[in-house]
Coordinates of C-alpha atoms in Angstrom, one line a residue:
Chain H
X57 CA 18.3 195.4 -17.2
X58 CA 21.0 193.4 -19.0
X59 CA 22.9 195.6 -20.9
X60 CA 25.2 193.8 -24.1
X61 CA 28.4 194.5 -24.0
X62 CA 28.7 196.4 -20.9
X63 CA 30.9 194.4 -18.2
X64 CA 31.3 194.7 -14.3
X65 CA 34.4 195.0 -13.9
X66 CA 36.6 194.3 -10.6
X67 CA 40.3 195.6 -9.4
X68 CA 42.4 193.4 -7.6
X69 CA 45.9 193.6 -7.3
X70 CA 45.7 196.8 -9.5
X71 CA 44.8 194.5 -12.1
X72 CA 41.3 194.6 -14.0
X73 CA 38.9 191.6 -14.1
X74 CA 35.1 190.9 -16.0
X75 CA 33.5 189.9 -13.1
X76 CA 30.7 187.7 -14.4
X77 CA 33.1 185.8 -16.6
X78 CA 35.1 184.8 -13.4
X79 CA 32.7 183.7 -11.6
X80 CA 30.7 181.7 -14.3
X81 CA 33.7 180.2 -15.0
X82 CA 34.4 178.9 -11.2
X83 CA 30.5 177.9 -11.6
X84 CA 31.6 175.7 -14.8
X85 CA 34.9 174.4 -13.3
X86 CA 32.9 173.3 -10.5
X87 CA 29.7 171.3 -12.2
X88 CA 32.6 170.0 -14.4
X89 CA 34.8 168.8 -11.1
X90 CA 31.5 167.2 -9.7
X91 CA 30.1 165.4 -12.7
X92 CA 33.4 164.0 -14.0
X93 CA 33.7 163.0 -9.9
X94 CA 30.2 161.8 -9.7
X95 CA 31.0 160.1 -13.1
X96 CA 34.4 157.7 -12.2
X97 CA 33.2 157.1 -8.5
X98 CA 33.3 153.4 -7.9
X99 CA 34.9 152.2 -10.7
X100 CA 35.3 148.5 -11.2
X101 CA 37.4 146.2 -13.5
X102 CA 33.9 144.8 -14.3
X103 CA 32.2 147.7 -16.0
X104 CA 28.6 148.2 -15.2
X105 CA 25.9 150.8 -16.3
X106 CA 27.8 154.6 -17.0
X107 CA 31.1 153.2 -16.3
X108 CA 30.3 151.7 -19.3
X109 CA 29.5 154.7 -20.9
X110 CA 32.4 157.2 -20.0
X111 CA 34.5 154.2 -20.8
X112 CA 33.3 154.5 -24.6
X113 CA 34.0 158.4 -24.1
X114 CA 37.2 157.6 -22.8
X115 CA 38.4 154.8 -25.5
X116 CA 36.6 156.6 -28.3
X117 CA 39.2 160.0 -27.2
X118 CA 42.1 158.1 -27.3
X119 CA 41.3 156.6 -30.5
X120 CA 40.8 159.9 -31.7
X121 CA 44.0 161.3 -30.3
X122 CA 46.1 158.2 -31.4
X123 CA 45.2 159.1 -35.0
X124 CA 45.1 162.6 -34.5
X125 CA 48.3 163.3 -32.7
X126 CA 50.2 160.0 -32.5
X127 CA 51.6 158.2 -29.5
X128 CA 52.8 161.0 -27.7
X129 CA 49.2 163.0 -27.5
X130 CA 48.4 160.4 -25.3
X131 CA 49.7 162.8 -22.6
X132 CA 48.0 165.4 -23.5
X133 CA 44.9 163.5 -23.1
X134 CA 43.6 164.9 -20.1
X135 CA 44.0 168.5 -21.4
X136 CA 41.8 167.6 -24.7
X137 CA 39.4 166.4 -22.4
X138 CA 39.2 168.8 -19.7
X139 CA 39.2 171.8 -22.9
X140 CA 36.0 169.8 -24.4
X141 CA 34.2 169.3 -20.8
X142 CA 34.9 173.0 -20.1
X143 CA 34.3 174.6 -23.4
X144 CA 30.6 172.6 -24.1
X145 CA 29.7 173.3 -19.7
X146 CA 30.6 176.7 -20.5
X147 CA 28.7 177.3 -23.6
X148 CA 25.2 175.3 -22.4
X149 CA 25.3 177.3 -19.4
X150 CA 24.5 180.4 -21.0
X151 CA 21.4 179.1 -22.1
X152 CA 20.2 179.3 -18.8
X153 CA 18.6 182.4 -18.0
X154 CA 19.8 184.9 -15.3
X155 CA 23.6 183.1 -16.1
X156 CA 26.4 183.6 -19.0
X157 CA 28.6 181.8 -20.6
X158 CA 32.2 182.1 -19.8
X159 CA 32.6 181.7 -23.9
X160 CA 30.7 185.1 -24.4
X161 CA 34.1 186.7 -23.5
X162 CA 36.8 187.6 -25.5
X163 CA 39.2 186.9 -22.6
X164 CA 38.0 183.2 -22.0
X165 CA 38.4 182.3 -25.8
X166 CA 41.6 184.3 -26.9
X167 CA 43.4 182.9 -23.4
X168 CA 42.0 178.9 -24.5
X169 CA 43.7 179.6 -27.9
X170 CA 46.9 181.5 -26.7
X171 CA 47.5 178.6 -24.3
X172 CA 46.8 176.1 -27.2
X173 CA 49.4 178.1 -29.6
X174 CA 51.7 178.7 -26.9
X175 CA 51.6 174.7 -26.3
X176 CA 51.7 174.0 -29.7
X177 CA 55.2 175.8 -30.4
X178 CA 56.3 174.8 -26.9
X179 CA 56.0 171.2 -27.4
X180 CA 57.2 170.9 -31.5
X181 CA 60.2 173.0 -29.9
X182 CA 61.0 170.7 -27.5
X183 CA 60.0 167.2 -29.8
X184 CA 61.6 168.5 -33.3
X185 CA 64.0 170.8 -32.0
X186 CA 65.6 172.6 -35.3
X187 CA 63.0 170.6 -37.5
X188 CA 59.7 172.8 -36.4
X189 CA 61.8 176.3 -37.0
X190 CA 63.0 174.5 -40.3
X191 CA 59.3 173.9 -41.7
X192 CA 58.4 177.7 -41.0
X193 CA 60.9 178.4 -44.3
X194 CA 59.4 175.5 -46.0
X195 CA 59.2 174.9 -48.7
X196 CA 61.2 177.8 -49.6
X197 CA 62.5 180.7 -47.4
X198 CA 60.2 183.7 -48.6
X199 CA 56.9 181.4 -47.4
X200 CA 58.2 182.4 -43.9
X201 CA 55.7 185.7 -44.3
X202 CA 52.6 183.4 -45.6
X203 CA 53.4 180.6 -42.6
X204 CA 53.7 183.7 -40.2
X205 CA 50.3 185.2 -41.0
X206 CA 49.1 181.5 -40.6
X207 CA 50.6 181.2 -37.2
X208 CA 49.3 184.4 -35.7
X209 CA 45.7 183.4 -37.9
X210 CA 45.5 180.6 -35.6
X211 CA 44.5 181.6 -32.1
X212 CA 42.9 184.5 -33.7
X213 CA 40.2 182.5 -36.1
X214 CA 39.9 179.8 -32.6
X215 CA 39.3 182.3 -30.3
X216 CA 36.7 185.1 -32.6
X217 CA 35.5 181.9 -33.8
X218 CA 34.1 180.6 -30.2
X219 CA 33.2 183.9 -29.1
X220 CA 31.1 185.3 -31.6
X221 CA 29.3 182.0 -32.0
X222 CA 28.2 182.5 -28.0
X223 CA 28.4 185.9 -27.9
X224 CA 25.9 185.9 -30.7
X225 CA 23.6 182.9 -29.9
X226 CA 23.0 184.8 -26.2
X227 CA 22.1 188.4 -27.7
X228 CA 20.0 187.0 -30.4
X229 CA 18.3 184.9 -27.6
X230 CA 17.7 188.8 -25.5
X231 CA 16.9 190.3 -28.6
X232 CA 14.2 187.7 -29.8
X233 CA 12.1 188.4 -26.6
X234 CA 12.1 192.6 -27.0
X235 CA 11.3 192.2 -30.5
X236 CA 7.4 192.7 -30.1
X237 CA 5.4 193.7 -27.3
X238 CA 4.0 191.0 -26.2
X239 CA 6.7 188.2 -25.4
X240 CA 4.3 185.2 -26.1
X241 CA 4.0 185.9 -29.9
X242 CA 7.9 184.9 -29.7
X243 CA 7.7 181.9 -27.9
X244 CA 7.9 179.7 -30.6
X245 CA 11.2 181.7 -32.3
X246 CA 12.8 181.9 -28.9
X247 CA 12.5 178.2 -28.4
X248 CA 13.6 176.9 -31.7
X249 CA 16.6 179.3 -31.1
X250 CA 17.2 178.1 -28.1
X251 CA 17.3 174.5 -29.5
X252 CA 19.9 175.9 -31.8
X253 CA 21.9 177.4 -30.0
X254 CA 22.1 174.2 -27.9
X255 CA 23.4 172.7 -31.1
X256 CA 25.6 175.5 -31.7
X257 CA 27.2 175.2 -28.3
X258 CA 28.0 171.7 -29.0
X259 CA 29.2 172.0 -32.4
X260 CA 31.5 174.9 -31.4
X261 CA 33.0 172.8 -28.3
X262 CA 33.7 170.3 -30.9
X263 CA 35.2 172.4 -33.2
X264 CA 37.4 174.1 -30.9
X265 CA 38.5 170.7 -29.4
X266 CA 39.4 169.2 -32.7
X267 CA 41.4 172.3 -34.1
X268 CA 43.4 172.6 -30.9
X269 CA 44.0 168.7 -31.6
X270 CA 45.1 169.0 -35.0
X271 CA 47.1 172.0 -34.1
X272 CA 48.7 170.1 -31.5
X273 CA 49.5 167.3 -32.9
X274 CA 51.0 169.0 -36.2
X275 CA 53.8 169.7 -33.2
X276 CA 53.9 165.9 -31.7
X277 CA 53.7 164.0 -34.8
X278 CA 56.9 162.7 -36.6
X279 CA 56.2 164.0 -40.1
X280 CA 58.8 162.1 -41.7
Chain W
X39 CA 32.6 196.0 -25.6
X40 CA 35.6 193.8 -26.8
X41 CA 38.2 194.4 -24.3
X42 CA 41.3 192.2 -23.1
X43 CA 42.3 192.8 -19.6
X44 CA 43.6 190.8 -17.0
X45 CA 40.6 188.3 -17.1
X46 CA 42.5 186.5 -19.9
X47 CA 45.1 185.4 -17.2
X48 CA 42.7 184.4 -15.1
X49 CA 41.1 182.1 -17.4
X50 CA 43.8 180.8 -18.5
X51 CA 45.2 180.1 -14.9
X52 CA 41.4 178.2 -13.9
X53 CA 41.3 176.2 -17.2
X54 CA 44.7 174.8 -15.9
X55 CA 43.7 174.3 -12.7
X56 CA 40.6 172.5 -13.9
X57 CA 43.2 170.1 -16.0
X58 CA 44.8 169.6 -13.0
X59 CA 41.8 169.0 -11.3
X60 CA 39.9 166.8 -13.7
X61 CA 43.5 164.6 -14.5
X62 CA 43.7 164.1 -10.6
X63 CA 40.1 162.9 -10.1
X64 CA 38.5 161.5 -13.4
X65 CA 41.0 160.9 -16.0
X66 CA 43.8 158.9 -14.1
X67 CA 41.4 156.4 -12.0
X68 CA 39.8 155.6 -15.5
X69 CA 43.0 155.3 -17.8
X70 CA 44.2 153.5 -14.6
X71 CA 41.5 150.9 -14.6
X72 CA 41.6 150.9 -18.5
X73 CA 45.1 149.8 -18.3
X74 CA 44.7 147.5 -15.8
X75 CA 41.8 145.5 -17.5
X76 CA 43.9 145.3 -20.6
X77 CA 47.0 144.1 -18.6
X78 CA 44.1 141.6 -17.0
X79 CA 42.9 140.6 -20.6
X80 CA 46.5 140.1 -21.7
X81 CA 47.5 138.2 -18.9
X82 CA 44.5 135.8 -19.0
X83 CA 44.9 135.5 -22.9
X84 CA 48.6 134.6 -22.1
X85 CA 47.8 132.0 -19.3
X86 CA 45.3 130.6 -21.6
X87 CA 48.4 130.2 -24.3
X88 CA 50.2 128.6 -21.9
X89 CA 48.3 126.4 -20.6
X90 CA 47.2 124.8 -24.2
X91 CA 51.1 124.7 -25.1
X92 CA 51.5 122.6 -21.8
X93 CA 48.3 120.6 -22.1
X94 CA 49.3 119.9 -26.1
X95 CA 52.7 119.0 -25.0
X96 CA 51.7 116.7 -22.4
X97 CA 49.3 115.2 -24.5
X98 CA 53.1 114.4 -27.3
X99 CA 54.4 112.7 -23.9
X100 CA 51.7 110.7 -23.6
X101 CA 51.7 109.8 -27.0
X102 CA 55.1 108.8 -27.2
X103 CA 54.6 107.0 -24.0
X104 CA 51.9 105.3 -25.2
X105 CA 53.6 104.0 -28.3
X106 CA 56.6 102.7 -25.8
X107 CA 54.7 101.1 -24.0
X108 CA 52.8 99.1 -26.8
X109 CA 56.5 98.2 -28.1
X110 CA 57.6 97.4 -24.8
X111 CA 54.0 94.9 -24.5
X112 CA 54.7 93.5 -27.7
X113 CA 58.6 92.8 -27.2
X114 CA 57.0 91.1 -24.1
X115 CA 54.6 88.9 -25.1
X116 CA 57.0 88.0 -27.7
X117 CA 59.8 87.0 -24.9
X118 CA 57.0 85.2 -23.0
X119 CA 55.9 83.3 -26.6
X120 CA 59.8 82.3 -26.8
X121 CA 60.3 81.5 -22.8
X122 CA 57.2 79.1 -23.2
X123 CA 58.3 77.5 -26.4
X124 CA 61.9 76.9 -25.6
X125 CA 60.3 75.3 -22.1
X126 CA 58.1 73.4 -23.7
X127 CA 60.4 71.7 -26.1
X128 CA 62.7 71.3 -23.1
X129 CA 60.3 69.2 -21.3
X130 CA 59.4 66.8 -24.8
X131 CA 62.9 66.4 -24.7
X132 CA 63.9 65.7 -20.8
X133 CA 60.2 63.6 -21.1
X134 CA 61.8 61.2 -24.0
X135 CA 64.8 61.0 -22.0
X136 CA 63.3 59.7 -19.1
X137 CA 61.2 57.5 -21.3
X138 CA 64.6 56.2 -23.1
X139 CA 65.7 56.0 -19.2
X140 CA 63.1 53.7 -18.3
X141 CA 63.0 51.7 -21.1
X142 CA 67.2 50.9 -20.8
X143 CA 65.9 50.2 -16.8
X144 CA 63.6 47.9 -18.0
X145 CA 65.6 46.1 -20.4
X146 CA 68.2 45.5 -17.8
X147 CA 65.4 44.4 -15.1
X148 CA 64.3 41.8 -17.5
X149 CA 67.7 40.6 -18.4
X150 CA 68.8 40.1 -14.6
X151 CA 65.4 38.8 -13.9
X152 CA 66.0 36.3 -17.0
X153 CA 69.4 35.3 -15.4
X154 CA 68.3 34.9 -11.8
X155 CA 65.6 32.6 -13.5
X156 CA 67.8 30.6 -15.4
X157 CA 69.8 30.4 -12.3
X158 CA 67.4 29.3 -10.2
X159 CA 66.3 26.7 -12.6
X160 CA 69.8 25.1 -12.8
X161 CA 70.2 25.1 -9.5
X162 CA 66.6 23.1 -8.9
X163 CA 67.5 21.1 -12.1
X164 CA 70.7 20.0 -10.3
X165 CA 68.9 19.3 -6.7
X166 CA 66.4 17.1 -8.6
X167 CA 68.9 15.7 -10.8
X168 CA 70.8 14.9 -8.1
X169 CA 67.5 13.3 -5.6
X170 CA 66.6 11.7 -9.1
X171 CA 70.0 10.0 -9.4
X172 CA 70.9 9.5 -6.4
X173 CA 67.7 6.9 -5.7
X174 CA 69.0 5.3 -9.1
X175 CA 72.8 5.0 -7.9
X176 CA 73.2 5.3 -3.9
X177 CA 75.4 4.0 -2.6
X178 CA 77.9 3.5 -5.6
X179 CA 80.1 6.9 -5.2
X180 CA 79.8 9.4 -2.9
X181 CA 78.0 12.5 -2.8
X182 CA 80.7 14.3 -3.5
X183 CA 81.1 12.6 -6.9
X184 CA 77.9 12.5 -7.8
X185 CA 77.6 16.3 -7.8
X186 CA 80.6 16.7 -9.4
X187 CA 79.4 14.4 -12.3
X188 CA 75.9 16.0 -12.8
X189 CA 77.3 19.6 -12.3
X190 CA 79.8 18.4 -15.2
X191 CA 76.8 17.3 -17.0
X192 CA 74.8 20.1 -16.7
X193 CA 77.3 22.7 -17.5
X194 CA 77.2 21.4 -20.6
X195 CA 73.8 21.6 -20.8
X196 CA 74.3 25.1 -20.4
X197 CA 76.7 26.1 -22.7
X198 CA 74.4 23.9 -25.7
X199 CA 71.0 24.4 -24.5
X200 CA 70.1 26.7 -21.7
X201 CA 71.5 30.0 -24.1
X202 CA 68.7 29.1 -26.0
X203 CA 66.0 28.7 -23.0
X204 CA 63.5 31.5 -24.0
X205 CA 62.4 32.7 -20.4

């Protein structure tokens, strides 16, 4: 029986690691590696059928980083892409019985927003130099405290945010089914949650995506 | 049940490796072939440009040629009107030369004509003068004399009345 909360853990290296979440997440890395493979295969300067299609993905996501984060997001293109293609794999395939999702830990979602925060000062650092410490004391000294707790707020909200969507969309989804004794009397709740849930996983990969891109490009952009 | 342990590295250190992975084998080869389309698009849209500057261009130089060469038709025909013109007012005038030619020839044809006739006729007038008078008077002076006399005679003829012989 699957108990919530309670994780198989592994030691390696005298280090300690959630077993399920590693290896769902190698599960997701690879369906993502062999659709996105399966999807540019024989690409042509003529488009036809889905080349059209992840063409429009591909246009539409530069568009939106253009706007977003300005000319220099551009590079970080494929790391907005691979987040979004990671975060909704990841979230869908807990939907699937016997499997989780990698979302539903704490670890997956807190090191996705660390790594997006860590970027984010890494990169207006290195673009705005003395600028990006300067607008921490804007627009007067004292507001360092406020910008602070907004700074630290920011992986925090992103990655409890993520998680407790999944976390919660999978237990509700355990605990529909125990609910009565007979399981068929919750067929119909299971399955509209289940639809749900879908949409949930979607929306939250969306979410995540976008606030990591507004985020980042805050650092890219040229306010001035 | 909320508990951060080394997982967190190791999500962090897949999700890079799938952005590694995914910008190796999906994102490049399609911004790659997005690129290259647009460079193909631009290029074709500048040949295009080109191509209609030359072609308009071409179509000025043919103008202008055009135009030159109806000048240089006109200032042609023109030289050709002239040439004919000045040719045919050469020949009328060579033409009534000749005709004036002829008609000083034939002046002087008829006068030597006239004078060879009038010639002529003295010269039979004085043979059959001199038959005529010398069955009236042989034998009285010589022939000598006798043509000396009538010659005599008849030069004055001449000088009165053969100027006025119409021939």
């Amino acid at each position: 029986m699957h108990e919530i909360g309670v994780r198989e853990t592994t030691r390696f290296l005298g280090l300690t690691f959630n077993t399920e979440t590693i290896l769902m997440t190698w599960l997701v890395m690879a369906i993502v590696v062999i659709i996105s493979c399966l999807a540019v295969r024989n690409l042509k300067v003529i488009p036809t059928g889905c080349q059209n299609f992840i063409e429009i993905i591909v246009v539409w996501l530069h568009g939106q980083i253009d706007s977003m984060m300005g000319k220099r997001g551009r590079m970080l293109a494929p790391f907005i892409v691979t987040l979004f293609l990671f975060l909704l794999t990841s979230n869908l395939i807990g939907l699937i019985p016997t499997l989780a999702s990698p979302t539903n830990d704490l670890n997956t979602t807190l090191g996705l927003a660390l790594l997006v925060v860590v970027m984010v000062h890494c990169l207006g650092l290195y673009f705005k130099k003395g600028h990006y410490i300067a607008h921490f004391f804007q627009p007067f000294a004292p507001f360092v405290v406020i910008n602070m707790i907004e700074e630290i707020a920011k992986p925090i909200t992103l990655a409890f945010r993520l998680f407790g969507n999944i976390l919660a969309g999978e237990i509700l989804i355990i605990v529909l089914l125990r609910l009565t004794e007979n399981p068929f009397w919750m067929t119909i709740p299971s399955v509209a949650w289940l639809g749900f849930s879908i949409f949930i996983s979607c929306v939250h990969a969306v979410i995540f995506t976008m606030l990591s891109m507004a985020y980042l490009g805050n650092a890219l952009k040229d306010s001035h | 049940m909320i508990e951060i342990n080394a997982t967190l590295i190791a999500q962090v250190l897949n999700f890079l490796i799938l952005v590694v992975l995914l910008r190796v084998l999906a994102y490049k080869p399609v911004s790659r072939l997005l690129e290259q389309r647009s460079k193909k698009i631009q290029d074709s849209i500048d040949k295009a440009e080109a191509d209609q500057k030359a072609a308009e261009e071409t179509l000025v130089q043919y103008k202008a040629k055009l135009a030159d060469a109806n000048v240089k038709a006109q200032e042609i025909v023109e030289k050709a009107e002239k040439v004919a013109r000045d040719e045919h007012d050469a020949a009328v005038l060579a033409t009534k030369k000749e005709i004036e030619q002829m008609k000083a020839t034939a002046a002087e044809d008829i006068q030597r004509e006239r004078e060879k006739i009038a010639a002529q006729l003295r010269g039979e007038v004085v043979s059959l003068s001199l038959a005529a008078a010398g069955k009236v008077i042989s034998k009285n002076i010589d022939n000598k004399e006798n043509e000396r006399l009538i010659n005599d005679f008849i030069n004055s003829l001449d000088k009165e009345k053969l100027g006025d012989l119409s021939c």
